mmCIF file of C-alpha atoms and ligand atoms in Angstrom:
data_model
loop_
_atom_site.group_PDB
_atom_site.id
_atom_site.type_symbol
_atom_site.label_atom_id
_atom_site.label_comp_id
_atom_site.label_asym_id
_atom_site.label_seq_id
_atom_site.Cartn_x
_atom_site.Cartn_y
_atom_site.Cartn_z
ATOM 1 C CA UNK A 1 -4.047 -23.973 -3.481
ATOM 2 C CA UNK A 2 -4.740 -20.668 -5.190
ATOM 3 C CA UNK A 3 -2.691 -22.114 -8.053
ATOM 4 C CA UNK A 4 -5.803 -23.940 -9.276
ATOM 5 C CA UNK A 5 -7.708 -20.672 -9.601
ATOM 6 C CA UNK A 6 -4.716 -19.037 -11.288
ATOM 7 C CA UNK A 7 -4.329 -21.966 -13.705
ATOM 8 C CA UNK A 8 -8.020 -21.626 -14.619
ATOM 9 C CA UNK A 9 -7.536 -17.893 -15.282
ATOM 10 C CA UNK A 10 -4.570 -18.671 -17.535
ATOM 11 C CA UNK A 11 -6.514 -21.319 -19.434
ATOM 12 C CA UNK A 12 -9.624 -19.130 -19.891
ATOM 13 C CA UNK A 13 -7.580 -16.196 -21.083
ATOM 14 C CA UNK A 14 -5.430 -18.318 -23.428
ATOM 15 C CA UNK A 15 -8.507 -19.957 -24.973
ATOM 16 C CA UNK A 16 -10.194 -16.644 -25.680
ATOM 17 C CA UNK A 17 -7.020 -15.086 -27.145
ATOM 18 C CA UNK A 18 -6.537 -18.162 -29.322
ATOM 19 C CA UNK A 19 -10.084 -18.107 -30.714
ATOM 20 C CA UNK A 20 -9.942 -14.333 -31.244
ATOM 21 C CA UNK A 21 -6.884 -14.834 -33.436
ATOM 22 C CA UNK A 22 -8.730 -17.346 -35.592
ATOM 23 C CA UNK A 23 -6.766 -20.316 -34.279
ATOM 24 C CA UNK A 24 -8.257 -23.442 -32.765
ATOM 25 C CA UNK A 25 -5.452 -25.213 -30.938
ATOM 26 C CA UNK A 26 -3.018 -23.951 -28.327
ATOM 27 C CA UNK A 27 0.476 -25.409 -28.365
ATOM 28 C CA UNK A 28 2.028 -23.455 -25.520
ATOM 29 C CA UNK A 29 1.355 -20.621 -23.118
ATOM 30 C CA UNK A 30 4.194 -18.529 -21.743
ATOM 31 C CA UNK A 31 3.800 -16.789 -18.425
ATOM 32 C CA UNK A 32 6.018 -14.770 -16.133
ATOM 33 C CA UNK A 33 6.047 -15.551 -12.411
ATOM 34 C CA UNK A 34 8.041 -13.560 -9.864
ATOM 35 C CA UNK A 35 9.703 -15.681 -7.194
ATOM 36 C CA UNK A 36 8.252 -13.407 -4.504
ATOM 37 C CA UNK A 37 4.695 -13.589 -5.900
ATOM 38 C CA UNK A 38 3.620 -16.446 -3.679
ATOM 39 C CA UNK A 39 2.778 -18.645 -6.675
ATOM 40 C CA UNK A 40 4.472 -22.046 -6.881
ATOM 41 C CA UNK A 41 5.272 -22.944 -10.486
ATOM 42 C CA UNK A 42 5.192 -26.690 -9.817
ATOM 43 C CA UNK A 43 1.705 -26.492 -8.346
ATOM 44 C CA UNK A 44 0.646 -24.231 -11.205
ATOM 45 C CA UNK A 45 1.885 -26.711 -13.819
ATOM 46 C CA UNK A 46 0.168 -29.553 -12.020
ATOM 47 C CA UNK A 47 -3.110 -27.647 -11.907
ATOM 48 C CA UNK A 48 -2.846 -26.548 -15.536
ATOM 49 C CA UNK A 49 -2.298 -30.136 -16.706
ATOM 50 C CA UNK A 50 -5.277 -31.278 -14.690
ATOM 51 C CA UNK A 51 -7.752 -28.772 -16.153
ATOM 52 C CA UNK A 52 -6.613 -28.557 -19.790
ATOM 53 C CA UNK A 53 -8.052 -31.988 -20.722
ATOM 54 C CA UNK A 54 -10.941 -31.713 -23.140
ATOM 55 C CA UNK A 55 -10.147 -28.114 -24.124
ATOM 56 C CA UNK A 56 -8.350 -26.683 -27.153
ATOM 57 C CA UNK A 57 -5.293 -26.484 -24.898
ATOM 58 C CA UNK A 58 -5.319 -30.230 -24.282
ATOM 59 C CA UNK A 59 -1.765 -30.733 -25.588
ATOM 60 C CA UNK A 60 -0.459 -27.305 -24.610
ATOM 61 C CA UNK A 61 2.564 -26.849 -22.397
ATOM 62 C CA UNK A 62 2.788 -24.131 -19.816
ATOM 63 C CA UNK A 63 6.126 -22.356 -20.038
ATOM 64 C CA UNK A 64 7.065 -20.401 -16.941
ATOM 65 C CA UNK A 65 9.610 -17.628 -17.042
ATOM 66 C CA UNK A 66 10.704 -17.128 -13.446
ATOM 67 C CA UNK A 67 11.735 -13.656 -12.349
ATOM 68 C CA UNK A 68 14.243 -13.407 -9.522
ATOM 69 C CA UNK A 69 13.730 -10.629 -7.001
ATOM 70 C CA UNK A 70 15.785 -7.522 -7.687
ATOM 71 C CA UNK A 71 16.524 -4.636 -5.380
ATOM 72 C CA UNK A 72 17.748 -1.126 -5.920
ATOM 73 C CA UNK A 73 19.772 0.722 -3.290
ATOM 74 C CA UNK A 74 18.242 4.090 -2.504
ATOM 75 C CA UNK A 75 21.575 5.363 -1.274
ATOM 76 C CA UNK A 76 23.897 4.589 -4.205
ATOM 77 C CA UNK A 77 21.477 3.298 -6.894
ATOM 78 C CA UNK A 78 23.227 -0.068 -7.084
ATOM 79 C CA UNK A 79 20.974 -2.818 -8.501
ATOM 80 C CA UNK A 80 21.377 -6.234 -6.846
ATOM 81 C CA UNK A 81 19.692 -9.547 -6.184
ATOM 82 C CA UNK A 82 18.804 -10.285 -2.564
ATOM 83 C CA UNK A 83 20.309 -13.438 -1.065
ATOM 84 C CA UNK A 84 18.240 -16.625 -0.757
ATOM 85 C CA UNK A 85 17.232 -15.725 2.759
ATOM 86 C CA UNK A 86 16.128 -12.357 1.416
ATOM 87 C CA UNK A 87 18.770 -10.293 3.163
ATOM 88 C CA UNK A 88 18.404 -6.805 1.803
ATOM 89 C CA UNK A 89 21.775 -5.100 2.203
ATOM 90 C CA UNK A 90 23.422 -3.194 -0.629
ATOM 91 C CA UNK A 91 26.641 -5.046 -1.577
ATOM 92 C CA UNK A 92 28.175 -1.766 -2.716
ATOM 93 C CA UNK A 93 27.604 0.606 0.201
ATOM 94 C CA UNK A 94 26.062 -1.709 2.844
ATOM 95 C CA UNK A 95 22.986 0.496 3.116
ATOM 96 C CA UNK A 96 19.771 -1.234 4.157
ATOM 97 C CA UNK A 97 17.658 1.505 2.589
ATOM 98 C CA UNK A 98 16.647 -0.540 -0.448
ATOM 99 C CA UNK A 99 13.478 -1.207 -2.373
ATOM 100 C CA UNK A 100 12.395 -4.396 -4.127
ATOM 101 C CA UNK A 101 11.712 -3.683 -7.782
ATOM 102 C CA UNK A 102 11.237 -7.161 -9.296
ATOM 103 C CA UNK A 103 9.952 -10.535 -8.176
ATOM 104 C CA UNK A 104 6.215 -9.880 -7.794
ATOM 105 C CA UNK A 105 5.256 -10.469 -11.449
ATOM 106 C CA UNK A 106 2.276 -12.618 -12.402
ATOM 107 C CA UNK A 107 1.401 -12.176 -16.045
ATOM 108 C CA UNK A 108 0.797 -13.915 -19.309
ATOM 109 C CA UNK A 109 3.291 -13.072 -22.048
ATOM 110 C CA UNK A 110 2.302 -14.939 -25.205
ATOM 111 C CA UNK A 111 0.931 -18.125 -26.654
ATOM 112 C CA UNK A 112 1.674 -20.371 -29.613
ATOM 113 C CA UNK A 113 -1.449 -21.446 -31.446
ATOM 114 C CA UNK A 114 -2.423 -23.006 -34.778
ATOM 115 C CA UNK B 1 1.299 -18.420 -34.902
ATOM 116 C CA UNK B 2 2.683 -16.513 -31.948
ATOM 117 C CA UNK B 3 0.115 -14.390 -30.147
ATOM 118 C CA UNK B 4 1.451 -11.652 -27.881
ATOM 119 C CA UNK B 5 -0.891 -11.039 -24.989
ATOM 120 C CA UNK B 6 1.016 -9.476 -22.067
ATOM 121 C CA UNK B 7 -1.763 -9.186 -19.521
ATOM 122 C CA UNK B 8 -2.222 -9.686 -15.826
ATOM 123 C CA UNK B 9 -3.235 -13.270 -15.166
ATOM 124 C CA UNK B 10 -5.891 -12.317 -12.655
ATOM 125 C CA UNK B 11 -7.499 -9.757 -14.953
ATOM 126 C CA UNK B 12 -10.942 -11.415 -14.806
ATOM 127 C CA UNK B 13 -10.948 -11.319 -11.011
ATOM 128 C CA UNK B 14 -9.723 -7.711 -11.070
ATOM 129 C CA UNK B 15 -12.607 -6.702 -13.343
ATOM 130 C CA UNK B 16 -15.155 -8.218 -10.951
ATOM 131 C CA UNK B 17 -13.387 -6.576 -8.025
ATOM 132 C CA UNK B 18 -13.685 -3.209 -9.764
ATOM 133 C CA UNK B 19 -17.421 -3.777 -10.192
ATOM 134 C CA UNK B 20 -17.744 -4.548 -6.467
ATOM 135 C CA UNK B 21 -15.720 -1.444 -5.636
ATOM 136 C CA UNK B 22 -18.006 0.755 -7.758
ATOM 137 C CA UNK B 23 -21.093 -0.633 -6.053
ATOM 138 C CA UNK B 24 -19.611 -0.064 -2.588
ATOM 139 C CA UNK B 25 -18.432 3.412 -3.432
ATOM 140 C CA UNK B 26 -21.867 4.343 -4.788
ATOM 141 C CA UNK B 27 -23.395 3.297 -1.454
ATOM 142 C CA UNK B 28 -20.789 5.340 0.426
ATOM 143 C CA UNK B 29 -19.155 2.303 2.033
ATOM 144 C CA UNK B 30 -15.416 2.258 2.772
ATOM 145 C CA UNK B 31 -14.146 -1.321 2.383
ATOM 146 C CA UNK B 32 -11.276 -3.079 4.113
ATOM 147 C CA UNK B 33 -9.835 -6.482 3.232
ATOM 148 C CA UNK B 34 -8.462 -7.924 6.480
ATOM 149 C CA UNK B 35 -5.808 -10.595 6.032
ATOM 150 C CA UNK B 36 -3.465 -12.668 8.174
ATOM 151 C CA UNK B 37 -2.464 -16.203 9.143
ATOM 152 C CA UNK B 38 -4.814 -18.512 11.046
ATOM 153 C CA UNK B 39 -4.602 -17.631 14.734
ATOM 154 C CA UNK B 40 -3.110 -14.161 14.166
ATOM 155 C CA UNK B 41 -6.148 -12.699 15.910
ATOM 156 C CA UNK B 42 -8.044 -11.219 12.956
ATOM 157 C CA UNK B 43 -11.431 -11.819 14.554
ATOM 158 C CA UNK B 44 -10.261 -10.499 17.932
ATOM 159 C CA UNK B 45 -8.941 -7.324 16.305
ATOM 160 C CA UNK B 46 -12.238 -7.033 14.484
ATOM 161 C CA UNK B 47 -14.218 -7.389 17.733
ATOM 162 C CA UNK B 48 -12.126 -4.726 19.455
ATOM 163 C CA UNK B 49 -12.335 -2.335 16.513
ATOM 164 C CA UNK B 50 -16.071 -2.777 15.988
ATOM 165 C CA UNK B 51 -16.830 -2.232 19.667
ATOM 166 C CA UNK B 52 -14.909 1.027 19.609
ATOM 167 C CA UNK B 53 -16.174 2.287 16.243
ATOM 168 C CA UNK B 54 -19.748 1.424 17.173
ATOM 169 C CA UNK B 55 -19.479 3.535 20.306
ATOM 170 C CA UNK B 56 -18.477 6.392 18.003
ATOM 171 C CA UNK B 57 -21.579 5.823 15.865
ATOM 172 C CA UNK B 58 -19.769 4.429 12.857
ATOM 173 C CA UNK B 59 -21.897 1.803 11.127
ATOM 174 C CA UNK B 60 -19.747 -1.239 10.341
ATOM 175 C CA UNK B 61 -20.713 -4.420 8.499
ATOM 176 C CA UNK B 62 -18.664 -7.606 8.212
ATOM 177 C CA UNK B 63 -18.177 -10.376 5.678
ATOM 178 C CA UNK B 64 -16.541 -13.412 7.281
ATOM 179 C CA UNK B 65 -14.539 -15.702 5.036
ATOM 180 C CA UNK B 66 -13.656 -19.165 6.279
ATOM 181 C CA UNK B 67 -12.943 -22.489 4.634
ATOM 182 C CA UNK B 68 -15.780 -24.007 6.684
ATOM 183 C CA UNK B 69 -17.801 -23.186 9.798
ATOM 184 C CA UNK B 70 -19.369 -20.027 11.150
ATOM 185 C CA UNK B 71 -17.743 -19.593 14.565
ATOM 186 C CA UNK B 72 -16.189 -16.222 13.617
ATOM 187 C CA UNK B 73 -19.483 -14.929 12.215
ATOM 188 C CA UNK B 74 -21.227 -15.834 15.489
ATOM 189 C CA UNK B 75 -18.639 -13.805 17.432
ATOM 190 C CA UNK B 76 -19.285 -10.780 15.217
ATOM 191 C CA UNK B 77 -23.043 -11.294 15.284
ATOM 192 C CA UNK B 78 -22.894 -11.038 19.081
ATOM 193 C CA UNK B 79 -21.770 -7.417 18.621
ATOM 194 C CA UNK B 80 -25.042 -6.667 16.848
ATOM 195 C CA UNK B 81 -23.672 -5.598 13.492
ATOM 196 C CA UNK B 82 -24.676 -6.962 10.078
ATOM 197 C CA UNK B 83 -22.562 -10.010 9.237
ATOM 198 C CA UNK B 84 -22.546 -12.506 6.375
ATOM 199 C CA UNK B 85 -20.592 -15.741 6.374
ATOM 200 C CA UNK B 86 -18.873 -17.080 3.251
ATOM 201 C CA UNK B 87 -17.566 -20.635 3.280
ATOM 202 C CA UNK B 88 -15.031 -21.106 0.519
ATOM 203 C CA UNK B 89 -15.346 -24.886 0.647
ATOM 204 C CA UNK B 90 -11.618 -25.500 0.498
ATOM 205 C CA UNK B 91 -10.382 -22.415 -1.337
ATOM 206 C CA UNK B 92 -7.614 -20.678 0.584
ATOM 207 C CA UNK B 93 -8.765 -17.136 -0.234
ATOM 208 C CA UNK B 94 -11.829 -15.059 -1.039
ATOM 209 C CA UNK B 95 -12.188 -13.856 -4.601
ATOM 210 C CA UNK B 96 -14.182 -11.030 -6.155
ATOM 211 C CA UNK B 97 -16.934 -13.354 -7.336
ATOM 212 C CA UNK B 98 -17.648 -14.697 -3.847
ATOM 213 C CA UNK B 99 -17.951 -11.150 -2.524
ATOM 214 C CA UNK B 100 -20.155 -10.115 -5.421
ATOM 215 C CA UNK B 101 -22.580 -12.933 -4.562
ATOM 216 C CA UNK B 102 -23.125 -11.763 -0.978
ATOM 217 C CA UNK B 103 -22.987 -7.975 -1.415
ATOM 218 C CA UNK B 104 -26.732 -7.793 -2.080
ATOM 219 C CA UNK B 105 -27.498 -9.410 1.248
ATOM 220 C CA UNK B 106 -25.638 -6.616 3.091
ATOM 221 C CA UNK B 107 -27.556 -3.424 3.973
ATOM 222 C CA UNK B 108 -24.994 -1.299 2.114
ATOM 223 C CA UNK B 109 -27.028 1.921 2.241
ATOM 224 C CA UNK B 110 -26.979 1.920 6.016
ATOM 225 C CA UNK B 111 -23.253 1.156 6.387
ATOM 226 C CA UNK B 112 -20.221 3.439 6.606
ATOM 227 C CA UNK B 113 -17.616 0.710 6.547
ATOM 228 C CA UNK B 114 -17.410 -2.908 5.431
ATOM 229 C CA UNK B 115 -14.684 -5.145 6.786
ATOM 230 C CA UNK B 116 -14.046 -8.373 4.899
ATOM 231 C CA UNK B 117 -12.199 -10.898 7.039
ATOM 232 C CA UNK B 118 -10.308 -13.064 4.588
ATOM 233 C CA UNK B 119 -9.461 -16.748 4.983
ATOM 234 C CA UNK B 120 -6.535 -17.298 7.367
ATOM 235 C CA UNK B 121 -3.528 -17.528 5.069
ATOM 236 C CA UNK B 122 -0.403 -15.440 4.463
ATOM 237 C CA UNK B 123 0.014 -16.206 0.788
ATOM 238 C CA UNK B 124 -3.056 -16.556 -1.378
ATOM 239 C CA UNK B 125 -5.399 -13.721 -0.307
ATOM 240 C CA UNK B 126 -2.802 -11.106 -1.297
ATOM 241 C CA UNK B 127 -3.172 -12.048 -4.977
ATOM 242 C CA UNK B 128 -6.921 -11.507 -5.129
ATOM 243 C CA UNK B 129 -8.589 -8.122 -5.058
ATOM 244 C CA UNK B 130 -12.181 -8.321 -3.867
ATOM 245 C CA UNK B 131 -13.238 -4.678 -4.320
ATOM 246 C CA UNK B 132 -11.606 -3.223 -1.229
ATOM 247 C CA UNK B 133 -10.294 0.311 -0.738
ATOM 248 C CA UNK B 134 -7.355 -1.006 1.273
ATOM 249 C CA UNK B 135 -5.840 -4.221 2.504
ATOM 250 C CA UNK B 136 -4.958 -4.506 6.157
ATOM 251 C CA UNK B 137 -2.914 -7.298 7.684
ATOM 252 C CA UNK B 138 -2.603 -8.749 11.148
ATOM 253 C CA UNK B 139 0.627 -10.427 12.260
ATOM 254 C CA UNK B 140 0.805 -11.751 15.794
ATOM 255 C CA UNK B 141 4.129 -11.632 17.603
ATOM 256 C CA UNK B 142 3.838 -15.367 18.301
ATOM 257 C CA UNK B 143 4.231 -16.066 14.575
ATOM 258 C CA UNK B 144 7.874 -14.960 14.401
ATOM 259 C CA UNK B 145 9.700 -11.909 13.077
ATOM 260 C CA UNK B 146 10.827 -13.592 9.847
ATOM 261 C CA UNK B 147 7.382 -13.365 8.231
ATOM 262 C CA UNK B 148 7.879 -10.155 6.217
ATOM 263 C CA UNK B 149 10.766 -11.637 4.262
ATOM 264 C CA UNK B 150 9.066 -15.012 3.872
ATOM 265 C CA UNK B 151 5.757 -13.650 2.604
ATOM 266 C CA UNK B 152 6.701 -10.309 1.027
ATOM 267 C CA UNK B 153 3.671 -9.979 -1.240
ATOM 268 C CA UNK B 154 1.162 -9.580 1.564
ATOM 269 C CA UNK B 155 3.278 -6.909 3.255
ATOM 270 C CA UNK B 156 3.699 -5.124 -0.045
ATOM 271 C CA UNK B 157 -0.041 -5.083 -0.727
ATOM 272 C CA UNK B 158 -1.163 -4.005 2.743
ATOM 273 C CA UNK B 159 -1.717 -0.328 3.548
ATOM 274 C CA UNK B 160 -1.237 -1.094 7.219
ATOM 275 C CA UNK B 161 0.266 -3.814 9.353
ATOM 276 C CA UNK B 162 -1.051 -4.611 12.802
ATOM 277 C CA UNK B 163 1.386 -6.325 15.152
ATOM 278 C CA UNK B 164 -1.056 -8.124 17.425
ATOM 279 C CA UNK B 165 -0.762 -9.860 20.825
ATOM 280 C CA UNK B 166 1.946 -7.422 21.953
ATOM 281 C CA UNK B 167 1.101 -8.345 25.554
ATOM 282 C CA UNK B 168 2.932 -11.614 24.779
ATOM 283 C CA UNK B 169 6.137 -9.906 23.603
ATOM 284 C CA UNK B 170 8.073 -10.603 26.826
ATOM 285 C CA UNK B 171 7.445 -14.329 26.357
ATOM 286 C CA UNK B 172 8.667 -14.568 22.755
ATOM 287 C CA UNK B 173 11.961 -13.938 20.942
ATOM 288 C CA UNK B 174 10.128 -11.731 18.442
ATOM 289 C CA UNK B 175 12.454 -8.925 17.360
ATOM 290 C CA UNK B 176 10.080 -5.999 16.780
ATOM 291 C CA UNK B 177 12.799 -3.762 15.285
ATOM 292 C CA UNK B 178 13.723 -6.391 12.755
ATOM 293 C CA UNK B 179 10.135 -7.190 11.750
ATOM 294 C CA UNK B 180 9.277 -3.523 11.433
ATOM 295 C CA UNK B 181 12.378 -2.733 9.398
ATOM 296 C CA UNK B 182 11.821 -5.693 7.065
ATOM 297 C CA UNK B 183 8.175 -4.770 6.534
ATOM 298 C CA UNK B 184 9.180 -1.202 5.686
ATOM 299 C CA UNK B 185 11.841 -2.383 3.248
ATOM 300 C CA UNK B 186 9.215 -4.334 1.374
ATOM 301 C CA UNK B 187 6.684 -1.519 1.626
ATOM 302 C CA UNK B 188 8.130 1.833 2.739
ATOM 303 C CA UNK B 189 4.718 3.516 3.106
ATOM 304 C CA UNK B 190 3.180 0.776 5.263
ATOM 305 C CA UNK B 191 1.466 2.133 8.345
ATOM 306 C CA UNK B 192 2.271 0.232 11.532
ATOM 307 C CA UNK B 193 0.085 -0.416 14.574
ATOM 308 C CA UNK B 194 0.806 -2.468 17.678
ATOM 309 C CA UNK B 195 -2.188 -3.911 19.463
ATOM 310 C CA UNK B 196 -3.234 -6.240 22.211
ATOM 311 C CA UNK B 197 -6.863 -7.267 22.149
ATOM 312 C CA UNK B 198 -6.457 -8.457 25.714
ATOM 313 C CA UNK B 199 -5.244 -5.151 27.215
ATOM 314 C CA UNK B 200 -6.795 -3.030 24.383
ATOM 315 C CA UNK B 201 -3.416 -1.360 23.868
ATOM 316 C CA UNK B 202 -3.219 0.314 20.473
ATOM 317 C CA UNK B 203 -6.892 -0.220 19.628
ATOM 318 C CA UNK B 204 -7.681 3.461 19.972
ATOM 319 C CA UNK B 205 -4.883 4.532 17.592
ATOM 320 C CA UNK B 206 -5.984 1.926 15.064
ATOM 321 C CA UNK B 207 -9.613 3.054 15.239
ATOM 322 C CA UNK B 208 -8.691 6.726 14.914
ATOM 323 C CA UNK B 209 -6.748 5.894 11.760
ATOM 324 C CA UNK B 210 -9.577 3.764 10.344
ATOM 325 C CA UNK B 211 -12.074 6.568 10.951
ATOM 326 C CA UNK B 212 -9.812 9.018 9.178
ATOM 327 C CA UNK B 213 -9.727 6.894 6.027
ATOM 328 C CA UNK B 214 -13.321 7.557 5.048
HETATM 329 ZN ZN1 ZN C 1 24.239 1.182 -1.978
#
């Protein structure tokens, strides 16, 4: 359950950004989570809802932008999405010499506050 | 109003990790974050490595991270090296703050290397820097060759991957070529070792590499 720790980091950071901007209530927080990052959005939402009570983010929603993994073929430069079972073969030239360029994101993007 | 922030979510942990790293560097300690699933053989690898490095006069200290208990710390303590136990009390990973709290109880000035054995888990520890120079992961061949593609983050973050329990290879359907190829797709520069703590195969190569890092 590292989602609880991550939710706390999101909340702490959102609260301080909100207060710094002269606002005093957070309406939503938007984050970006790569599907290969090992963070489960459902667990993150659950944790966020549990810890926001009694803070200026009490009514805030956590909006998660999921980022699908993306690969680039080192042989022909084709960009493609790996299959669900993470099979990493270039659909263009069948090369397996590929690198994963997206899907590991874990960052906060913005927040709505009043 | 809309406030743009665009920042890493674990920034606060990263800042603390950087402070730990500075302290360790100042004391001349090279730090390794050892990760892997429960039962992968992290403590056994640690025992084998410490025994060898000690015989070569390298001064190693250990921080043991477990959810509860101190069995692993007792095993390390038996090797006569400084060891501190951290119990996370449920948390599935060590974070920079936990390490910061115990660093002062380690004799840093008389150590060359600090190995932090993380909580047994293939997902969470990879997210959290603790102040290490490198991450190292142990994957036993009894866990299956599909792990790299199931838990890509840990393979991506690790400087080296140790395939452990290779003495059991004949009794498993572990496809070493596949696992190795998948790990290198996720992290092309990953260094690969194959060890058996039972036969001591590969321990020498691993230790030679570890010594060269400092
Ligand atoms: Zn291609």
